[in-house]
Short mmCIF file of C-alpha atoms in Angstrom, two decimals:
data_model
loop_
_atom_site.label_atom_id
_atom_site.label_comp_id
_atom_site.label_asym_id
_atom_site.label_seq_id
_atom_site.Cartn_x
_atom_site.Cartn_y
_atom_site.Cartn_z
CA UNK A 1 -16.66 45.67 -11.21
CA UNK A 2 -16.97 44.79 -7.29
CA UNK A 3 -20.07 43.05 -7.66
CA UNK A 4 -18.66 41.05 -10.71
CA UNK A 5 -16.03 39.97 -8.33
CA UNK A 6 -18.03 39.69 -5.63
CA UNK A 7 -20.53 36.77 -7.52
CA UNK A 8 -17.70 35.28 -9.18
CA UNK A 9 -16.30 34.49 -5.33
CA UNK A 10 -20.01 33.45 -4.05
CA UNK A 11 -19.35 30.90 -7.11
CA UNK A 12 -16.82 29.91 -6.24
CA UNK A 13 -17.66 29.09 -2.19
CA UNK A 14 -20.95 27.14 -3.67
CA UNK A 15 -19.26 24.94 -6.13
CA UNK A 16 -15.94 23.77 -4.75
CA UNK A 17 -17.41 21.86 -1.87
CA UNK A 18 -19.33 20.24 -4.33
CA UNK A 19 -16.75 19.52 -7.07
CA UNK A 20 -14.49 18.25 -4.07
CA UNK A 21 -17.47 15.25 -2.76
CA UNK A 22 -17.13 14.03 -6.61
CA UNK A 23 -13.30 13.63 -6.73
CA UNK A 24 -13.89 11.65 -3.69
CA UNK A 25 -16.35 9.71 -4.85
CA UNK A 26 -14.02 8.95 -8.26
CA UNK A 27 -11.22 8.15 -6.02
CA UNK A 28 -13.19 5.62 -3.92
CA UNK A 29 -14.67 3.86 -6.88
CA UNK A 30 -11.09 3.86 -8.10
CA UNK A 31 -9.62 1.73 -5.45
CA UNK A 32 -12.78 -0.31 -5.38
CA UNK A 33 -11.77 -1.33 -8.98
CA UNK A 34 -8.03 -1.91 -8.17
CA UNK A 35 -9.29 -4.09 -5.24
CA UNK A 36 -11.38 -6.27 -7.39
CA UNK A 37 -8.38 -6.46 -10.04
CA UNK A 38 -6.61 -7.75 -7.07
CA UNK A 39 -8.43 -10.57 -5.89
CA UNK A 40 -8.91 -11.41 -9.40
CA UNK A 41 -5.50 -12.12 -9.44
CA UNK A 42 -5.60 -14.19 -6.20
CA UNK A 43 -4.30 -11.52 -3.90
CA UNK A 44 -6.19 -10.76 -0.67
CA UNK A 45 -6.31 -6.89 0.98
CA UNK A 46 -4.77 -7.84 4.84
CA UNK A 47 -2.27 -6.47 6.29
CA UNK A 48 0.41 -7.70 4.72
CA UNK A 49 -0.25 -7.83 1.87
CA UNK A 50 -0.13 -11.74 0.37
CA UNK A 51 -0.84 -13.87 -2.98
CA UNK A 52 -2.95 -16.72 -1.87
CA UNK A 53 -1.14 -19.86 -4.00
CA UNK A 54 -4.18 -21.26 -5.77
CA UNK A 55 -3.02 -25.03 -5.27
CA UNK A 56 -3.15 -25.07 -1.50
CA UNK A 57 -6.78 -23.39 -1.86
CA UNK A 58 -7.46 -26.28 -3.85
CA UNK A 59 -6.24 -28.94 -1.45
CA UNK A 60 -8.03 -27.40 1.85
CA UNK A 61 -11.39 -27.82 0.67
#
């Protein structure tokens, strides 16, 4: 019974460092998405935040 408990914790130590880098991963490629949904929309990702007004792009060039 230990040694069940004892591989089932080894497990454990292996795979959870390796199920955590893929949850990453899925979060990054989630905010990549909303990011490109963004500008889509005409929003740009600065600090603040702003909605570029597509008539004055229009004008400047």
């Amino acid at each position: 019974m230990k040694r069940k408990q004892f591989h089932t914790v080894v497990a454990l130590i292996v795979l959870l460092p390796l199920l955590s880098g893929c949850w990453m991963a899925a979060a990054a490629g989630a905010g990549a998405y909303g990011g490109y949904k963004m500008k889509e929309k005409g929003y740009t990702v600065q600090s603040p935040i702003t909605k570029e007004d597509k008539k004055s792009n229009k004008n400047s060039k």
